[in-house]
Coordinates of C-alpha atoms in Angstrom, one line a residue:
M1167 CA -29.4 3.9 37.7
V1168 CA -26.3 3.7 35.4
S1169 CA -25.1 7.0 34.1
P1170 CA -24.1 7.4 30.4
L1171 CA -20.5 8.0 32.0
D1172 CA -20.4 4.7 33.7
D1173 CA -21.3 3.1 30.2
V1174 CA -18.3 5.0 28.5
L1175 CA -15.9 3.8 31.4
A1176 CA -17.3 0.2 31.3
A1177 CA -16.4 -0.2 27.7
I1178 CA -13.0 1.0 28.1
G1179 CA -11.5 -2.2 29.5
P1180 CA -12.8 -4.7 26.5
R1181 CA -11.4 -1.8 24.1
L1182 CA -8.1 -2.0 25.8
R1183 CA -7.8 -5.7 25.7
A1184 CA -8.9 -5.9 21.9
L1185 CA -6.2 -3.3 20.9
R1186 CA -3.7 -5.2 22.9
Q1187 CA -4.6 -8.5 21.3
Q1188 CA -4.9 -7.0 17.7
R1189 CA -1.1 -6.0 18.2
A1190 CA -0.3 -9.3 19.7
M1191 CA 1.1 -7.8 22.8
T1192 CA 1.3 -9.3 26.2
L1193 CA 0.7 -7.4 29.4
A1194 CA 4.3 -7.5 30.0
D1195 CA 5.0 -6.1 26.6
L1196 CA 2.5 -3.3 27.3
S1197 CA 3.8 -2.8 30.7
A1198 CA 7.5 -2.4 29.5
A1199 CA 6.2 0.0 26.7
T1200 CA 4.1 2.2 29.2
E1201 CA 5.7 1.8 32.6
I1202 CA 2.2 0.7 34.0
S1203 CA 2.4 -2.3 36.4
V1204 CA 1.0 -5.6 34.7
S1205 CA -1.7 -5.7 37.7
T1206 CA -2.8 -2.4 37.0
L1207 CA -3.2 -3.2 33.2
S1208 CA -5.2 -6.3 33.9
R1209 CA -7.3 -4.5 36.2
L1210 CA -8.1 -1.9 33.6
E1211 CA -8.9 -4.6 31.1
S1212 CA -11.0 -6.5 33.4
G1213 CA -13.0 -3.4 34.5
Q1214 CA -11.7 -3.8 38.0
R1215 CA -9.9 -0.4 38.0
R1216 CA -11.4 2.9 36.8
P1217 CA -9.4 4.5 34.1
N1218 CA -7.9 7.9 34.3
L1219 CA -5.7 10.2 32.2
E1220 CA -2.6 9.3 33.8
L1221 CA -3.2 5.7 32.7
L1222 CA -4.9 6.4 29.4
L1223 CA -2.5 9.0 28.0
P1224 CA 0.6 6.3 28.0
L1225 CA -1.9 3.8 26.5
A1226 CA -2.9 5.7 23.6
H1227 CA 0.7 6.4 23.0
A1228 CA 1.9 2.9 23.1
Y1229 CA -1.0 2.0 20.7
G1230 CA -0.5 4.8 18.5
V1231 CA -4.3 5.8 18.6
P1232 CA -6.0 9.1 19.8
L1233 CA -7.4 9.0 23.2
D1234 CA -10.8 9.5 22.0
E1235 CA -10.4 6.1 20.2
L1236 CA -9.4 4.6 23.4
V1237 CA -12.5 5.9 25.3
G1238 CA -14.9 5.4 22.5
A1239 CA -15.7 9.1 22.6
P1240 CA -19.1 9.8 20.7
A1241 CA -18.8 11.2 17.2
T1242 CA -19.0 15.1 17.1
A1243 CA -21.5 16.8 15.1
D1244 CA -18.7 17.4 12.3
P1245 CA -20.5 16.9 8.9
R1246 CA -17.1 16.1 7.2
I1247 CA -16.5 12.7 5.9
H1248 CA -13.2 11.4 7.3
S1249 CA -12.0 8.7 4.6
Q1250 CA -10.5 5.7 6.2
P1251 CA -7.8 3.2 4.9
F1252 CA -9.2 -0.1 3.3
T1253 CA -7.1 -3.1 2.2
R1254 CA -7.6 -5.2 -1.0
R1255 CA -5.4 -8.0 -2.0
G1256 CA -3.1 -7.2 0.6
M1257 CA -2.5 -3.8 -0.3
T1258 CA -3.6 -0.7 1.6
F1259 CA -5.4 2.0 -0.1
L1260 CA -5.4 5.5 1.7
P1261 CA -8.0 7.9 0.1
L1262 CA -6.9 11.1 -0.7
T1263 CA -9.9 12.7 -2.0
R1264 CA -13.1 12.9 -0.3
R1265 CA -15.5 13.7 -3.0
S1266 CA -17.6 10.9 -4.8
G1267 CA -17.3 10.7 -8.2
G1268 CA -14.9 12.0 -10.6
L1269 CA -11.2 11.6 -10.2
Q1270 CA -9.9 9.7 -7.2
A1271 CA -6.6 9.8 -5.5
Y1272 CA -5.2 7.1 -3.5
K1273 CA -1.7 6.2 -1.7
V1274 CA -1.3 2.8 -2.1
V1275 CA 1.0 0.7 -0.1
I1276 CA 2.3 -2.8 -0.8
P1277 CA 3.9 -4.2 2.2
T1278 CA 6.9 -6.6 2.3
D1279 CA 4.8 -9.5 3.9
R1280 CA 2.5 -9.7 0.9
I1281 CA 3.8 -12.2 -1.5
P1282 CA 3.2 -11.0 -5.0
E1283 CA 0.8 -13.5 -6.7
R1284 CA 0.3 -13.3 -10.4
S1285 CA -3.3 -13.2 -11.1
D1286 CA -5.4 -12.9 -14.5
P1287 CA -5.0 -8.9 -15.5
K1288 CA -8.4 -7.4 -14.9
V1289 CA -10.3 -5.0 -17.0
H1290 CA -12.9 -2.4 -15.9
D1291 CA -14.1 1.1 -16.8
G1292 CA -11.9 4.1 -16.2
Y1293 CA -8.6 5.6 -16.6
E1294 CA -5.7 5.1 -14.3
W1295 CA -2.4 6.8 -13.5
L1296 CA 0.3 5.3 -11.2
Y1297 CA 3.6 7.1 -9.6
V1298 CA 5.8 5.1 -7.7
L1299 CA 7.2 6.8 -4.6
S1300 CA 9.2 4.1 -3.2
G1301 CA 10.1 0.4 -4.2
Q1302 CA 9.9 -1.4 -7.6
L1303 CA 6.3 -2.0 -8.9
Q1304 CA 5.7 -4.9 -11.6
L1305 CA 2.9 -3.8 -14.0
V1306 CA 1.4 -6.0 -16.4
L1307 CA -0.5 -3.9 -19.1
G1308 CA -1.9 -5.9 -22.1
E1309 CA 1.1 -7.6 -23.8
H1310 CA 3.5 -5.4 -21.9
D1311 CA 5.6 -6.3 -18.5
L1312 CA 6.8 -3.2 -17.1
M1313 CA 9.1 -2.5 -14.1
L1314 CA 8.4 0.7 -12.5
R1315 CA 10.7 2.3 -10.1
A1316 CA 10.7 5.0 -7.9
G1317 CA 10.1 8.3 -9.9
E1318 CA 8.4 6.5 -12.6
A1319 CA 4.8 6.9 -13.8
A1320 CA 2.4 4.9 -16.2
E1321 CA -1.1 5.8 -17.4
F1322 CA -3.3 3.6 -19.1
D1323 CA -7.2 2.9 -20.2
T1324 CA -8.3 0.3 -17.5
R1325 CA -10.3 -1.5 -20.4
V1326 CA -6.8 -2.7 -21.2
P1327 CA -6.2 -5.9 -19.0
H1328 CA -3.9 -4.9 -16.1
W1329 CA -2.4 -6.3 -12.9
F1330 CA 0.4 -4.7 -10.8
A1331 CA 2.3 -6.2 -7.6
R1332 CA 5.5 -5.5 -5.6
A1333 CA 8.7 -6.5 -7.5
G1334 CA 11.6 -7.0 -5.4
S1335 CA 11.8 -7.4 -1.6
E1336 CA 11.2 -3.8 -0.4
R1337 CA 7.9 -2.3 0.3
V1338 CA 6.2 -0.2 -2.4
E1339 CA 4.4 3.1 -2.1
L1340 CA 2.6 4.7 -4.9
L1341 CA 0.0 7.3 -6.0
M1342 CA -2.8 6.3 -7.8
L1343 CA -5.2 8.6 -9.7
F1344 CA -8.3 6.9 -10.9
G1345 CA -11.1 8.4 -13.3
P1346 CA -14.1 5.7 -12.9
Q1347 CA -15.6 7.2 -16.1
G1348 CA -12.3 7.4 -17.8
E1349 CA -11.6 11.0 -16.8
R1350 CA -7.8 11.8 -17.7
M1351 CA -5.2 13.6 -15.9
H1352 CA -4.7 17.1 -17.6
V1353 CA -1.0 18.0 -17.8
R1354 CA -0.5 21.7 -17.8
A1355 CA 3.3 21.8 -18.4
R1356 CA 5.0 19.4 -20.7
P1357 CA 9.0 19.0 -21.1
T1358 CA 10.2 20.7 -24.5
N1359 CA 12.0 17.8 -26.6
G1360 CA 15.6 18.8 -26.8

């Protein structure tokens, strides 16, 4: 009779192989990063060697994942929703809000390996606010073609045709607040005109 522990242990090898392949690493690369022999790594991935903490901890560190992801630990009874990053048009969106509806906040990362492609500006319901953390962002907004640098912000009704992408060679990071029903940001303090 197979125990639930045997099932968990049997699934670790394929999970380890998939992680290594996703990162385009060879067994030799992984061995150099973890100081675990190539033969031991190979036997772990094929299921011929039973994993233990002495092997799994350096692997989790090398892959940059929590240990429970390596072993496929079952989800706890935690009722909270843990938002996961998602990718759209080559940009990574990291949700910063966890509620549905209302104002949504995201950190958006536009990597350097994404070639900015000019596309037709889009329109949709809502209101958006962008704040550039690093890099340069090209924002096409209606008839305007703007360059936003770190520390600059823009806000607009998303029913105005708009499009944005990385401008320049460095990665862009920005904060985005989006009100799907047209909610606007409320600024409590405004600078005085001098």
